[in-house]
PDB file of C-alpha atoms in Angstrom:
ATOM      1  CA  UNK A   1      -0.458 -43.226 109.013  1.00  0.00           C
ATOM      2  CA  UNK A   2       0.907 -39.582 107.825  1.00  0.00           C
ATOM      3  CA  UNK A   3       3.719 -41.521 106.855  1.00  0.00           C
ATOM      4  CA  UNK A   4       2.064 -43.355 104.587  1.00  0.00           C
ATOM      5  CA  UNK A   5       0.018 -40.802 102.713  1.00  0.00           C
ATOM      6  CA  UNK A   6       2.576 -38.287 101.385  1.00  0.00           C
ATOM      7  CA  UNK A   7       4.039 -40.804  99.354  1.00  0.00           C
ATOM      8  CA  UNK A   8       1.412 -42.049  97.628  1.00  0.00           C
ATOM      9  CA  UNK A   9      -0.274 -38.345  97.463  1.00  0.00           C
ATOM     10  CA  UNK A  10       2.596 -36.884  95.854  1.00  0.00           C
ATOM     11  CA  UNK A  11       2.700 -38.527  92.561  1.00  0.00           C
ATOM     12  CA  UNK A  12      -0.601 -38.299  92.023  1.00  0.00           C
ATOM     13  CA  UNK A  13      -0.586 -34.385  92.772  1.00  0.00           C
ATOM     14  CA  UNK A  14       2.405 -34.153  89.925  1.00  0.00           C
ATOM     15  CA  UNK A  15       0.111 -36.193  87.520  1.00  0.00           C
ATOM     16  CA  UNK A  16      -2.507 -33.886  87.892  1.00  0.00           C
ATOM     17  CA  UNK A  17      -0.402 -31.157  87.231  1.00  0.00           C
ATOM     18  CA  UNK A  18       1.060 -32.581  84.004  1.00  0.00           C
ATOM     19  CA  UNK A  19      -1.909 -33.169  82.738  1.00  0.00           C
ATOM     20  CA  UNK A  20      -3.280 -29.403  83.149  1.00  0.00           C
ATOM     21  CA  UNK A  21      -0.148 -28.104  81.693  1.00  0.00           C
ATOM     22  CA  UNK A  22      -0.584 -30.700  78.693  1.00  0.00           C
ATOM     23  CA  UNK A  23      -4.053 -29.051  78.717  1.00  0.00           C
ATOM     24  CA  UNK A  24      -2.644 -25.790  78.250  1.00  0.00           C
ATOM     25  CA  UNK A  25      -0.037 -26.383  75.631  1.00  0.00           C
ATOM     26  CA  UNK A  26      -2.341 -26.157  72.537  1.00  0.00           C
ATOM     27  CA  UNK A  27      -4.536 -22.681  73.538  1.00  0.00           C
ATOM     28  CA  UNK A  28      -0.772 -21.590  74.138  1.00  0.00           C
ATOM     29  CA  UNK A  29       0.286 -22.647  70.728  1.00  0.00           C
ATOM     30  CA  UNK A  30      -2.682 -21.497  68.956  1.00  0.00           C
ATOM     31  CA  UNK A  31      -2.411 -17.767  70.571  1.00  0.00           C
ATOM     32  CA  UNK A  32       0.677 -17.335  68.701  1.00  0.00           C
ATOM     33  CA  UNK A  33      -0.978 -17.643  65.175  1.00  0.00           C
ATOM     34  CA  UNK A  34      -1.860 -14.452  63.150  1.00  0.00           C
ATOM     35  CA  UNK A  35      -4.652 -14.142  60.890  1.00  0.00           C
ATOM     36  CA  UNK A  36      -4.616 -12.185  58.035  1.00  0.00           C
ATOM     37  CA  UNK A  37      -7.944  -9.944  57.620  1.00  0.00           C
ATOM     38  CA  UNK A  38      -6.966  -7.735  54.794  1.00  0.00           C
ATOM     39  CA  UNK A  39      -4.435  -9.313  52.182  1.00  0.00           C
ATOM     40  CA  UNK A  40      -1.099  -8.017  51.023  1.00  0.00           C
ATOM     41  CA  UNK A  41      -1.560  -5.646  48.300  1.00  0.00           C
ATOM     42  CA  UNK A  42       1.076  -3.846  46.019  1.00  0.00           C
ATOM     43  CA  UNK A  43       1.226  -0.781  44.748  1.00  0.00           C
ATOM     44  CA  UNK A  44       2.591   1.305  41.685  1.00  0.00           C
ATOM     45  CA  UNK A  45       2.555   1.138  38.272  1.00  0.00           C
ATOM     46  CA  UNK A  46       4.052  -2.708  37.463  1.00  0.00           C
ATOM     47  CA  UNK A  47       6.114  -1.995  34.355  1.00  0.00           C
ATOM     48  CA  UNK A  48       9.547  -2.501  33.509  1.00  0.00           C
ATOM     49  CA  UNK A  49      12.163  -0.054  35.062  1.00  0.00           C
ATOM     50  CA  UNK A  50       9.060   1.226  37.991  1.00  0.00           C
ATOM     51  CA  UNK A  51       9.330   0.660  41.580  1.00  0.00           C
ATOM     52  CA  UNK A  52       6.551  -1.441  43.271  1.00  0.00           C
ATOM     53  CA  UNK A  53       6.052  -1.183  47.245  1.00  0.00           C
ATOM     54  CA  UNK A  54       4.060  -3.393  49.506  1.00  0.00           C
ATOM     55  CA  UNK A  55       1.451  -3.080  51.894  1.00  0.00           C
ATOM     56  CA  UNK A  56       1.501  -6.330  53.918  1.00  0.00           C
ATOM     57  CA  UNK A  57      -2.103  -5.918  54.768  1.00  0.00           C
ATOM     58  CA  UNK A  58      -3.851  -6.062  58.484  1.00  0.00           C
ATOM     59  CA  UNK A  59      -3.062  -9.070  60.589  1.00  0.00           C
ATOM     60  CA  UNK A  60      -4.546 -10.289  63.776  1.00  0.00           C
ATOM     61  CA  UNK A  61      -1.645 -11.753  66.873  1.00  0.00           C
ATOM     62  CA  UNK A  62       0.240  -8.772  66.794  1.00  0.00           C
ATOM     63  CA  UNK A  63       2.992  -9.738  64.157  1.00  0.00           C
ATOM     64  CA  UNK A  64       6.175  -7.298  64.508  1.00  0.00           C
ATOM     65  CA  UNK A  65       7.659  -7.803  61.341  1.00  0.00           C
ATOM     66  CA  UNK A  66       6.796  -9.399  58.017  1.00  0.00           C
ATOM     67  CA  UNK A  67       9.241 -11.189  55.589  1.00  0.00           C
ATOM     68  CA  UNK A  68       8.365 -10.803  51.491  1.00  0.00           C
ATOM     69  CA  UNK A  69       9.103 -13.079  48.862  1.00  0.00           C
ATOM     70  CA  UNK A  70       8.382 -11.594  45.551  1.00  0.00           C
ATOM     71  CA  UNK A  71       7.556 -14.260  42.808  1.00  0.00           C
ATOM     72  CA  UNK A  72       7.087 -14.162  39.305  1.00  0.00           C
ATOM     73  CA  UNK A  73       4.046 -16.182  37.853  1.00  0.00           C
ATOM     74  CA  UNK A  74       3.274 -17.314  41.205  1.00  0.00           C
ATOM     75  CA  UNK A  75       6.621 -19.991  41.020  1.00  0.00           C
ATOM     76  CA  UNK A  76       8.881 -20.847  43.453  1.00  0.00           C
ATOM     77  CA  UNK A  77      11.345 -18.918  41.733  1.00  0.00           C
ATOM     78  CA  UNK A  78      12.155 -15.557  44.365  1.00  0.00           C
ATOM     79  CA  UNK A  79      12.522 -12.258  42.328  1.00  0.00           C
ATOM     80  CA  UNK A  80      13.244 -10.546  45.689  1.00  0.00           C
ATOM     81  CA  UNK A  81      12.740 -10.849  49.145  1.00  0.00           C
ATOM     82  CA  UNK A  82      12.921  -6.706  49.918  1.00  0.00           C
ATOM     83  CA  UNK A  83      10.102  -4.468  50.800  1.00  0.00           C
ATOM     84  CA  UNK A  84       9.623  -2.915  47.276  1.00  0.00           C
ATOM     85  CA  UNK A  85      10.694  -4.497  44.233  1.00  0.00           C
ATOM     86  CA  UNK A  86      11.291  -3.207  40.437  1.00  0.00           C
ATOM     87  CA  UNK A  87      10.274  -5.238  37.464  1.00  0.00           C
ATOM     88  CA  UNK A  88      13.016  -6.260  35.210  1.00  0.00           C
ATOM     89  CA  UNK A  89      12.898  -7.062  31.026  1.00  0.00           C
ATOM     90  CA  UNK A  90      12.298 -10.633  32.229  1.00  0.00           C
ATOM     91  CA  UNK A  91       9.248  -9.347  34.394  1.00  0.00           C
ATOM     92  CA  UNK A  92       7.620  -8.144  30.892  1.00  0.00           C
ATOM     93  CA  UNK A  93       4.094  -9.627  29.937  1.00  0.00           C
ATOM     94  CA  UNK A  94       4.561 -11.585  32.957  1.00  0.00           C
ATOM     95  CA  UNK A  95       2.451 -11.365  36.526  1.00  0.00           C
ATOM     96  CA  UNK A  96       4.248 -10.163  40.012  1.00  0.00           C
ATOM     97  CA  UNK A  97       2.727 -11.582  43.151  1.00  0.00           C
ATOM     98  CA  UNK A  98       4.170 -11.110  46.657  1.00  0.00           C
ATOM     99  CA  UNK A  99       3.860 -13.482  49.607  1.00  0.00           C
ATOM    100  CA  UNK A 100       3.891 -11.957  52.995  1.00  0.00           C
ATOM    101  CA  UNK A 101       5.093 -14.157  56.423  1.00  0.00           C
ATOM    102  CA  UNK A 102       3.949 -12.364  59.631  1.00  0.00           C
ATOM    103  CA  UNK A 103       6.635 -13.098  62.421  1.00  0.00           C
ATOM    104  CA  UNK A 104       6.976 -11.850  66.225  1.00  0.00           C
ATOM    105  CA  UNK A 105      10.014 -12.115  67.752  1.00  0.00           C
ATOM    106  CA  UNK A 106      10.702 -14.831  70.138  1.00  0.00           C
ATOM    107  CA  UNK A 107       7.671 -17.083  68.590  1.00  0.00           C
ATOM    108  CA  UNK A 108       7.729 -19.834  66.475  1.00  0.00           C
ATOM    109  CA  UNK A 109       4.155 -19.787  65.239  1.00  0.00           C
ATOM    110  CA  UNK A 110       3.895 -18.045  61.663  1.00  0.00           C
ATOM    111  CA  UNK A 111       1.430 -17.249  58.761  1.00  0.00           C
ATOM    112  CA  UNK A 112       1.545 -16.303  55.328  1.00  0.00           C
ATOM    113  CA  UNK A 113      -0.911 -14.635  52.919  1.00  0.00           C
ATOM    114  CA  UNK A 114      -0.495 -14.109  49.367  1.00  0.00           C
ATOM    115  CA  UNK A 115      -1.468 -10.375  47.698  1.00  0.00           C
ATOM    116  CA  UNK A 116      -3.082 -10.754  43.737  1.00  0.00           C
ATOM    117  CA  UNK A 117      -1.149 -10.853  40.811  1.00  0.00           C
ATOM    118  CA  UNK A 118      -0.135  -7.537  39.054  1.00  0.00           C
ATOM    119  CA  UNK A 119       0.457  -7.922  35.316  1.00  0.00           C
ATOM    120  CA  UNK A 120       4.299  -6.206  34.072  1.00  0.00           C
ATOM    121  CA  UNK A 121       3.157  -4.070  31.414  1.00  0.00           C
ATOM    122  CA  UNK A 122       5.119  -5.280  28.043  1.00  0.00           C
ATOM    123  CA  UNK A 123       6.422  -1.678  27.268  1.00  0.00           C
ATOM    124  CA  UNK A 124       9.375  -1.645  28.185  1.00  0.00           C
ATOM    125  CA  UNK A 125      11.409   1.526  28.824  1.00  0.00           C
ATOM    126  CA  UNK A 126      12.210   3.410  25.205  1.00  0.00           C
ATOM    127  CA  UNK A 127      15.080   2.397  23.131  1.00  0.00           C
ATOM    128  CA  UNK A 128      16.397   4.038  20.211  1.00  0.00           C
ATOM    129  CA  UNK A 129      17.271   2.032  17.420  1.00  0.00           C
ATOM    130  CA  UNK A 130      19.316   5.106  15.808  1.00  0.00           C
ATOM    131  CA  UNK A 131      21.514   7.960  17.927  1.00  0.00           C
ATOM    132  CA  UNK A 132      19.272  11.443  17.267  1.00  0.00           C
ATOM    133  CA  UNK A 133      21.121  13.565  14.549  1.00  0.00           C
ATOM    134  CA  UNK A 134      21.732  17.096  14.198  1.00  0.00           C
ATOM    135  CA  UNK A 135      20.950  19.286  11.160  1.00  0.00           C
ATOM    136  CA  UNK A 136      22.150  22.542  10.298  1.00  0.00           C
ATOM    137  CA  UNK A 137      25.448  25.120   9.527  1.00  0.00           C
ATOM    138  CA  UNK A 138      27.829  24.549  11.915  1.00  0.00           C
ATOM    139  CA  UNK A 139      28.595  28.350  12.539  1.00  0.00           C
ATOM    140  CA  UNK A 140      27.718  31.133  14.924  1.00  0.00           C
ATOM    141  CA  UNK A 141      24.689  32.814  14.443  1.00  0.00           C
ATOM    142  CA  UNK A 142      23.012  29.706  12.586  1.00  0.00           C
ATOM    143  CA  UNK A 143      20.202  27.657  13.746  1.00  0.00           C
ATOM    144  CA  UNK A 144      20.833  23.639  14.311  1.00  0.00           C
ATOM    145  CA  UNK A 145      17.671  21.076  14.477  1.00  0.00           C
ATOM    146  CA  UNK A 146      17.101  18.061  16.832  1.00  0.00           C
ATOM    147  CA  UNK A 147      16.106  14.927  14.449  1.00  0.00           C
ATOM    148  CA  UNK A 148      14.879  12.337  17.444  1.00  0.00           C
ATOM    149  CA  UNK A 149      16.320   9.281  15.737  1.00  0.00           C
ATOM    150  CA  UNK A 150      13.985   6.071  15.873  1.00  0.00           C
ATOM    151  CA  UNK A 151      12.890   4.533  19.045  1.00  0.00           C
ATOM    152  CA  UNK A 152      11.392   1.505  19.434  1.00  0.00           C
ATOM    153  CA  UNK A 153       7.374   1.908  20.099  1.00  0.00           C
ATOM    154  CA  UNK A 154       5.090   5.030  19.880  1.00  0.00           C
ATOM    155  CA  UNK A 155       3.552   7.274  21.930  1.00  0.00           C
ATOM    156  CA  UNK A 156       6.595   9.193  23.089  1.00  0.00           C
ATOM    157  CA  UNK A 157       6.826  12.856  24.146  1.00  0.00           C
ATOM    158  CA  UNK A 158      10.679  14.102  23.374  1.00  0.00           C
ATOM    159  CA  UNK A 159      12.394  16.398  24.993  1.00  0.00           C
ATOM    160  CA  UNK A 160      16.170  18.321  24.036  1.00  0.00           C
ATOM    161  CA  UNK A 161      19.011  19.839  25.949  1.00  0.00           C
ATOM    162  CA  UNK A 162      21.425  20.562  23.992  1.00  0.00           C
ATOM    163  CA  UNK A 163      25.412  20.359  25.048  1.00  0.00           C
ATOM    164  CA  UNK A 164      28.411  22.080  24.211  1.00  0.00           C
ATOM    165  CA  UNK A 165      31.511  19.851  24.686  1.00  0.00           C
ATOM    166  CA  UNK A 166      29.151  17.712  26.426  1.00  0.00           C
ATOM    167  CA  UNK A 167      28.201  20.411  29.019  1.00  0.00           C
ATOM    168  CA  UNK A 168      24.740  21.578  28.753  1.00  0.00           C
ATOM    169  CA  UNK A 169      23.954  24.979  27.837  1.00  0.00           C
ATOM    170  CA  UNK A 170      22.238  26.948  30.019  1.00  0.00           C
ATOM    171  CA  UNK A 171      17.854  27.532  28.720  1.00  0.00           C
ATOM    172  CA  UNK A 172      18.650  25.474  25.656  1.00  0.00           C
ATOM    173  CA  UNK A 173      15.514  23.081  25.864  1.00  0.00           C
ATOM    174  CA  UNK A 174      14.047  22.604  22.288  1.00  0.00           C
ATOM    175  CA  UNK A 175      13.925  21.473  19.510  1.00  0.00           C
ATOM    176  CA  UNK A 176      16.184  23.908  18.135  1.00  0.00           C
ATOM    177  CA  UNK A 177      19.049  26.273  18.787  1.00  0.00           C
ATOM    178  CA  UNK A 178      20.794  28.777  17.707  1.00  0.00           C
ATOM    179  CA  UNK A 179      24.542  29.462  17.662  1.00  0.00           C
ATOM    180  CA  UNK A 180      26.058  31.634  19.924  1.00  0.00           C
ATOM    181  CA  UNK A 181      29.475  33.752  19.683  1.00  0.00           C
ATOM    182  CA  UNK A 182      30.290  31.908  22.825  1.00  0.00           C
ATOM    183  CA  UNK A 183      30.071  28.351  21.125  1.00  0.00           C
ATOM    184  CA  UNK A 184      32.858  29.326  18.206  1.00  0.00           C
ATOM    185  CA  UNK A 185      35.184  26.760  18.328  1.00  0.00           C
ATOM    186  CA  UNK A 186      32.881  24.628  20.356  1.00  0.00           C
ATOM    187  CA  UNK A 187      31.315  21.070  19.289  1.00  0.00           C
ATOM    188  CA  UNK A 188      27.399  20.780  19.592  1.00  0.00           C
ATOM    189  CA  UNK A 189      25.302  17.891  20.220  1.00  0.00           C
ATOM    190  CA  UNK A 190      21.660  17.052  21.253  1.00  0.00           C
ATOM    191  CA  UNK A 191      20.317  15.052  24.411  1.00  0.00           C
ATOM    192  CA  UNK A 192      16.889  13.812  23.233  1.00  0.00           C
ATOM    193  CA  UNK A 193      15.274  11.711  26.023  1.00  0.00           C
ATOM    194  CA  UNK A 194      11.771  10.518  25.434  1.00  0.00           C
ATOM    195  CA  UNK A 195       9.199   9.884  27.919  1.00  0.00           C
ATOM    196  CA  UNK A 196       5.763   8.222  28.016  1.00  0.00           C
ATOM    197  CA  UNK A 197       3.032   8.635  30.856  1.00  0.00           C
ATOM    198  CA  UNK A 198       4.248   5.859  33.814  1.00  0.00           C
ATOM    199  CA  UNK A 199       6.895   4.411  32.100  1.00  0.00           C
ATOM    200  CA  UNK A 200      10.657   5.499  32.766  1.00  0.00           C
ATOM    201  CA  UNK A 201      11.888   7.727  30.638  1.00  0.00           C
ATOM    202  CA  UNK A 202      15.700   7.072  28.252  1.00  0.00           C
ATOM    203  CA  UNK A 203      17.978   9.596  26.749  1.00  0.00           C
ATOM    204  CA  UNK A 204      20.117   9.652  23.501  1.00  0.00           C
ATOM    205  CA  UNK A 205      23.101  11.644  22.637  1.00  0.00           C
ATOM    206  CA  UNK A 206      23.947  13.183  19.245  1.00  0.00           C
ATOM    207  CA  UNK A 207      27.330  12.979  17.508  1.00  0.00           C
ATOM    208  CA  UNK A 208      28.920  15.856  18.049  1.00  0.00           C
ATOM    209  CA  UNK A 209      28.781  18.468  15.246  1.00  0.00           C
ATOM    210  CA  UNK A 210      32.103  19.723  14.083  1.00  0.00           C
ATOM    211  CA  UNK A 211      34.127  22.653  16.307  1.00  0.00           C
ATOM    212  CA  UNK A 212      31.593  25.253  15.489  1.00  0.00           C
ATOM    213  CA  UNK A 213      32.884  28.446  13.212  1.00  0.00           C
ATOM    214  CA  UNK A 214      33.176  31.571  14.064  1.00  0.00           C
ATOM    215  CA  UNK A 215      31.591  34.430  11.772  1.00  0.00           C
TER     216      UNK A 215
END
């Protein structure tokens, strides 16, 4: 009779076991999935020329590393796919969004989350529409003045350094300057950069004056 029970045992015993393990493939599955409990956010000032980072928020499954796709609009179009990202003219008047996928290696299971939209400021970094100028006598022991030149927009602070065969000269920061016996034969011009709270800041370069005279 032992005989004839292990055979018919058997198969049953590997039924049963397929079926638990069947059982068992969906909690299995569904351990690998993350949850996001605090969305992606991003940080910075979102303008033109200024780098944004990313915080990819808190996650539940223990992810171990997050891919980022940076959109613009929220279309399928991808900006970027790096951890910071820095708006460009197109980006202008536009809104930045960034969706996150949490990943662990050696899983299949993923999950994405999506942070809000940042509006791009439309400033966009300064641009001068004419080079600054410089007025003045072109001779040692005369003062020359910065004009700024016109930039595009308002709002601007200016600052100078002013160059001596395109070197800069040492402390010579404003507005004005005034000739030096080492600058005789020399030809002057004017870095004018302006600058605007959280926005990048752009430089312009003077002609150069004729080779200064010496007295």
């Amino acid at each position: 009779m032992r005989r004839l029970v292990t055979p018919v045992l058997t198969p049953v015993f590997v039924l049963v076991l397929g079926l638990v393990a069947f059982a068992l493939v969906p909690s299995a599955a569904a351990g690998e999935q993350f949850g996001n409990t605090s969305s992606p956010t991003i940080k910075g000032s979102a303008a033109v020329g200024t780098t944004l980072t990313l915080d990819p928020g808190r996650w539940t499954g223990s992810p171990d590393r997050f891919t980022v796709q940076w959109l613009r609009d929220g279309e399928d179009t991808i900006v970027s796919t790096s951890r910071s990202y820095v708006p460009v003219r197109g980006d202008a008047g536009h809104f930045i969004t960034a969706l996150v996928t949490a990943e662990r290696t050696g899983k299949r299971s993923t999950s994405s989350a999506q942070s809000d939209r940042v509006p791009v400021n439309v400033f966009i970094a300064a641009s001068a529409r004419t080079r600054p100028t410089v007025s003045g006598t072109a001779r040692v022991g005369q003062r020359l003045t910065a004009r700024n030149g016109a930039w595009d927009g308002a709002g601007y602070r200016f600052g100078y350094r002013w160059l001596a065969n395109n070197r800069a000269i040492s402390g010579a920061v404003k507005s004005t300057y005034t000739l030096k016996k080492a600058d005789g034969g020399k030809k002057i011009s004017v870095r004018v950069t302006a600058s605007k709270s959280r926005f990048p800041a752009t430089a312009s370069t003077s002609t150069p004056t004729r080779a200064i005279a010496k007295k």
